[in-house]
């Protein structure tokens, strides 16, 4: 296997999750439900970081030997 | 071909997760209900769009890629190592229940195998559609066990039968 391709389908699906997170975050802030908000924030941050750093790692993997 | 692989990967993921959960619970002599995940807010939205994409992107995408870049490993090897890490990441969420921990480790390894089997790898390794398939399978499993645990075994059995039927049907067409 020479190269790794970006999983754009998974990126799109995960970005839906980020939108849901933003709306839920507003709702939890309004309700002052900080426990659920914290769980959402942890999941959302890990999701965004995995997306961004995963995409960077694909670039790094594909540029080996250049 | 993309849609066929996506559906098969989804069915394999769901059937495998249910099979592992029931099989390990049975072997440990524990009830399946003791291995349920945490619940926050709307279960369907939370599990399908937050928990499943987040966990799968970290443990089936980011960590295996990191191992591939750092150590030059194959995706399958990196995915299996990340699958074990996925299991141990559930240690606190499941209240240090050893049965749930065993289920999570095996489920993590199984999900990595599904990504590898159902992703295109002819010219280059693509996570498409294996990664999306395991996200959907994981989300469906979590929604089932948190909203209708009594239906989980039935849903897993139907998924397994549908997966088998998809291969049998394809072989019939080819012959």
Short mmCIF file of C-alpha atoms in Angstrom, two decimals:
data_model
loop_
_atom_site.label_atom_id
_atom_site.label_comp_id
_atom_site.label_asym_id
_atom_site.label_seq_id
_atom_site.Cartn_x
_atom_site.Cartn_y
_atom_site.Cartn_z
CA UNK A 1 0.00 0.00 0.00
CA UNK A 2 1.65 3.20 -1.22
CA UNK A 3 -0.62 5.92 0.06
CA UNK A 4 -3.52 6.59 2.42
CA UNK A 5 -6.63 8.46 1.26
CA UNK A 6 -8.66 10.91 3.31
CA UNK A 7 -11.99 9.44 4.55
CA UNK A 8 -14.16 12.36 3.40
CA UNK A 9 -17.38 10.44 4.16
CA UNK A 10 -16.38 10.06 7.81
CA UNK A 11 -15.25 13.71 7.93
CA UNK A 12 -18.70 14.79 6.72
CA UNK A 13 -20.51 12.60 9.24
CA UNK A 14 -18.29 13.80 12.08
CA UNK A 15 -18.90 17.43 11.13
CA UNK A 16 -22.63 16.80 11.67
CA UNK A 17 -21.72 15.77 15.21
CA UNK A 18 -19.89 19.05 15.73
CA UNK A 19 -23.01 21.00 14.66
CA UNK A 20 -25.16 18.95 17.06
CA UNK A 21 -22.58 19.63 19.77
CA UNK A 22 -22.84 23.41 19.27
CA UNK A 23 -26.65 23.39 19.59
CA UNK A 24 -26.53 21.08 22.62
CA UNK A 25 -23.86 23.23 24.24
CA UNK A 26 -26.17 26.27 24.05
CA UNK A 27 -29.01 24.20 25.50
CA UNK A 28 -26.92 22.90 28.41
CA UNK A 29 -25.57 26.38 29.15
CA UNK A 30 -29.14 27.71 29.22
CA UNK A 31 -30.21 24.88 31.56
CA UNK A 32 -26.95 25.24 33.57
CA UNK A 33 -26.43 21.47 33.23
CA UNK A 34 -22.64 21.55 33.51
CA UNK A 35 -22.10 17.79 33.96
CA UNK A 36 -23.61 16.95 30.56
CA UNK A 37 -21.91 19.99 29.05
CA UNK A 38 -18.53 18.73 30.25
CA UNK A 39 -19.13 15.28 28.71
CA UNK A 40 -20.12 16.90 25.41
CA UNK A 41 -17.08 19.22 25.44
CA UNK A 42 -14.66 16.33 26.08
CA UNK A 43 -16.15 14.26 23.23
CA UNK A 44 -16.31 17.23 20.85
CA UNK A 45 -12.72 18.28 21.50
CA UNK A 46 -11.43 14.74 21.00
CA UNK A 47 -13.50 14.46 17.79
CA UNK A 48 -12.19 17.72 16.31
CA UNK A 49 -8.59 16.97 17.36
CA UNK A 50 -8.74 13.45 15.87
CA UNK A 51 -10.10 14.91 12.60
CA UNK A 52 -7.48 17.64 12.33
CA UNK A 53 -4.45 15.62 13.47
CA UNK A 54 -5.61 12.56 11.50
CA UNK A 55 -5.73 14.65 8.32
CA UNK A 56 -2.24 16.03 9.10
CA UNK A 57 -0.92 12.49 9.74
CA UNK A 58 -2.27 11.35 6.35
CA UNK A 59 -0.31 14.17 4.69
CA UNK A 60 2.78 13.16 6.68
CA UNK A 61 2.34 9.48 5.77
CA UNK A 62 1.90 10.25 2.09
CA UNK A 63 4.92 12.56 1.96
CA UNK A 64 7.37 9.91 3.25
CA UNK A 65 10.37 9.69 0.97
CA UNK A 66 9.59 12.95 -0.87
CA UNK B 1 -19.37 -0.99 -4.66
CA UNK B 2 -19.06 1.80 -2.06
CA UNK B 3 -22.66 1.31 -0.87
CA UNK B 4 -22.31 -2.49 -0.73
CA UNK B 5 -19.14 -2.25 1.35
CA UNK B 6 -20.72 0.38 3.61
CA UNK B 7 -23.79 -1.75 4.31
CA UNK B 8 -21.74 -4.92 4.81
CA UNK B 9 -19.28 -3.13 7.09
CA UNK B 10 -22.17 -1.68 9.11
CA UNK B 11 -23.83 -5.09 9.48
CA UNK B 12 -20.51 -6.77 10.36
CA UNK B 13 -19.75 -4.09 12.95
CA UNK B 14 -23.18 -4.29 14.62
CA UNK B 15 -23.41 -8.09 14.56
CA UNK B 16 -19.84 -8.42 15.89
CA UNK B 17 -20.37 -5.93 18.72
CA UNK B 18 -23.59 -7.65 19.85
CA UNK B 19 -21.97 -11.09 19.55
CA UNK B 20 -18.92 -10.00 21.58
CA UNK B 21 -21.08 -8.31 24.26
CA UNK B 22 -23.37 -11.32 24.72
CA UNK B 23 -20.59 -13.91 24.34
CA UNK B 24 -18.25 -12.33 26.90
CA UNK B 25 -21.13 -11.60 29.33
CA UNK B 26 -22.18 -15.25 29.09
CA UNK B 27 -18.62 -16.54 29.62
CA UNK B 28 -18.16 -14.28 32.67
CA UNK B 29 -21.57 -15.30 34.06
CA UNK B 30 -22.76 -11.68 34.12
CA UNK B 31 -25.91 -10.04 32.84
CA UNK B 32 -25.62 -8.09 29.58
CA UNK B 33 -27.35 -5.15 31.33
CA UNK B 34 -24.29 -4.68 33.57
CA UNK B 35 -22.16 -3.61 30.59
CA UNK B 36 -24.25 -0.65 29.38
CA UNK B 37 -22.55 2.64 28.42
CA UNK B 38 -23.13 6.03 30.09
CA UNK B 39 -26.15 8.07 29.05
CA UNK B 40 -26.30 11.82 28.48
CA UNK B 41 -29.05 13.92 26.89
CA UNK B 42 -30.83 12.60 23.83
CA UNK B 43 -29.50 9.03 23.42
CA UNK B 44 -29.90 8.79 19.65
CA UNK B 45 -28.22 12.11 18.84
CA UNK B 46 -25.63 11.74 21.58
CA UNK B 47 -24.52 8.22 20.64
CA UNK B 48 -24.88 8.43 16.84
CA UNK B 49 -23.40 11.90 16.29
CA UNK B 50 -21.15 12.53 19.29
CA UNK B 51 -19.90 9.35 21.01
CA UNK B 52 -19.50 7.02 18.02
CA UNK B 53 -17.74 9.48 15.63
CA UNK B 54 -15.53 10.76 18.43
CA UNK B 55 -14.38 7.35 19.71
CA UNK B 56 -14.02 5.83 16.26
CA UNK B 57 -12.06 8.79 14.89
CA UNK B 58 -9.65 8.63 17.81
CA UNK B 59 -9.20 4.84 18.03
CA UNK B 60 -9.76 3.69 14.43
CA UNK B 61 -8.31 6.68 12.60
CA UNK B 62 -5.94 8.91 14.60
CA UNK B 63 -4.04 6.36 16.79
CA UNK B 64 -3.54 3.74 14.01
CA UNK B 65 -2.33 6.53 11.68
CA UNK B 66 0.06 7.77 14.36
CA UNK B 67 1.48 4.24 14.74
CA UNK B 68 1.72 3.92 10.96
CA UNK B 69 3.66 7.18 10.66
CA UNK B 70 5.91 6.66 13.71
CA UNK B 71 6.68 2.95 13.39
CA UNK B 72 5.75 2.13 9.80
CA UNK B 73 3.13 -0.39 10.91
CA UNK B 74 0.40 -1.86 8.74
CA UNK B 75 -3.11 -0.44 9.43
CA UNK B 76 -4.33 -3.76 10.81
CA UNK B 77 -1.51 -4.00 13.39
CA UNK B 78 -1.91 -0.34 14.40
CA UNK B 79 -5.69 -0.78 14.57
CA UNK B 80 -5.43 -3.82 16.86
CA UNK B 81 -3.07 -1.94 19.23
CA UNK B 82 -5.48 1.02 19.20
CA UNK B 83 -8.36 -1.42 19.81
CA UNK B 84 -6.71 -2.61 23.03
CA UNK B 85 -6.21 1.05 24.04
CA UNK B 86 -9.91 1.63 23.25
CA UNK B 87 -10.81 -1.09 25.74
CA UNK B 88 -8.66 0.35 28.52
CA UNK B 89 -10.08 3.84 27.84
CA UNK B 90 -13.44 2.43 29.02
CA UNK B 91 -12.01 1.35 32.38
CA UNK B 92 -13.50 4.30 34.31
CA UNK B 93 -16.67 4.66 32.22
CA UNK B 94 -17.68 1.08 33.07
CA UNK B 95 -16.88 1.39 36.76
CA UNK B 96 -13.84 -0.96 36.52
CA UNK B 97 -16.12 -3.87 35.57
CA UNK B 98 -13.77 -6.55 34.14
CA UNK B 99 -16.47 -8.09 31.94
CA UNK B 100 -17.22 -4.72 30.34
CA UNK B 101 -13.48 -4.10 29.96
CA UNK B 102 -13.03 -7.45 28.14
CA UNK B 103 -15.98 -6.59 25.88
CA UNK B 104 -14.52 -3.16 25.09
CA UNK B 105 -11.06 -4.59 24.23
CA UNK B 106 -12.50 -7.28 21.93
CA UNK B 107 -14.94 -4.76 20.42
CA UNK B 108 -12.05 -2.36 19.71
CA UNK B 109 -10.07 -5.08 17.94
CA UNK B 110 -13.15 -6.19 16.00
CA UNK B 111 -13.89 -2.64 14.83
CA UNK B 112 -10.30 -2.26 13.56
CA UNK B 113 -10.65 -5.54 11.64
CA UNK B 114 -13.95 -4.32 10.12
CA UNK B 115 -12.34 -1.03 9.01
CA UNK B 116 -9.52 -2.99 7.38
CA UNK B 117 -11.78 -5.55 5.69
CA UNK B 118 -14.38 -3.12 4.36
CA UNK B 119 -12.11 -0.28 3.20
CA UNK B 120 -10.83 0.08 -0.33
CA UNK B 121 -7.18 -0.95 -0.53
CA UNK B 122 -6.57 -1.73 -4.20
CA UNK B 123 -4.21 1.11 -5.15
CA UNK B 124 -3.94 2.98 -1.86
CA UNK B 125 -5.37 2.33 1.59
CA UNK B 126 -8.57 4.27 1.98
CA UNK B 127 -10.65 4.44 5.15
CA UNK B 128 -13.70 4.63 2.86
CA UNK B 129 -16.23 3.25 3.65
CA UNK B 130 -14.92 1.12 6.54
CA UNK B 131 -14.51 4.01 8.97
CA UNK B 132 -18.02 5.36 8.36
CA UNK B 133 -19.42 1.81 8.63
CA UNK B 134 -17.91 1.28 12.11
CA UNK B 135 -19.09 4.74 13.22
CA UNK B 136 -22.65 3.82 12.24
CA UNK B 137 -22.34 0.32 13.75
CA UNK B 138 -20.97 1.66 17.04
CA UNK B 139 -23.65 4.36 17.21
CA UNK B 140 -26.46 1.90 16.52
CA UNK B 141 -25.12 -0.52 19.15
CA UNK B 142 -24.93 2.25 21.77
CA UNK B 143 -28.43 3.53 20.93
CA UNK B 144 -29.81 -0.01 21.17
CA UNK B 145 -28.25 -0.85 24.53
CA UNK B 146 -29.24 2.50 26.05
CA UNK B 147 -32.83 2.67 24.76
CA UNK B 148 -33.93 -0.92 24.06
CA UNK B 149 -31.46 -3.44 25.55
CA UNK B 150 -33.99 -6.27 25.16
CA UNK B 151 -33.92 -5.81 21.38
CA UNK B 152 -30.11 -5.79 21.10
CA UNK B 153 -29.69 -9.53 20.63
CA UNK B 154 -32.45 -9.65 18.00
CA UNK B 155 -30.95 -6.70 16.12
CA UNK B 156 -27.50 -8.31 16.20
CA UNK B 157 -28.88 -11.61 14.94
CA UNK B 158 -30.76 -9.84 12.12
CA UNK B 159 -27.58 -7.93 11.18
CA UNK B 160 -25.58 -11.17 11.11
CA UNK B 161 -28.20 -12.93 8.98
CA UNK B 162 -28.44 -9.96 6.60
CA UNK B 163 -24.64 -9.93 6.23
CA UNK B 164 -24.60 -13.65 5.45
CA UNK B 165 -27.49 -13.22 3.02
CA UNK B 166 -25.65 -10.39 1.22
CA UNK B 167 -22.70 -12.73 0.55
CA UNK B 168 -24.95 -15.66 -0.44
CA UNK B 169 -26.96 -13.42 -2.77
CA UNK B 170 -23.80 -12.06 -4.41
CA UNK B 171 -22.41 -15.56 -4.96
CA UNK B 172 -25.71 -16.57 -6.60
CA UNK B 173 -25.55 -13.60 -9.00
CA UNK B 174 -21.92 -14.31 -9.90
CA UNK B 175 -22.61 -18.00 -10.58
#
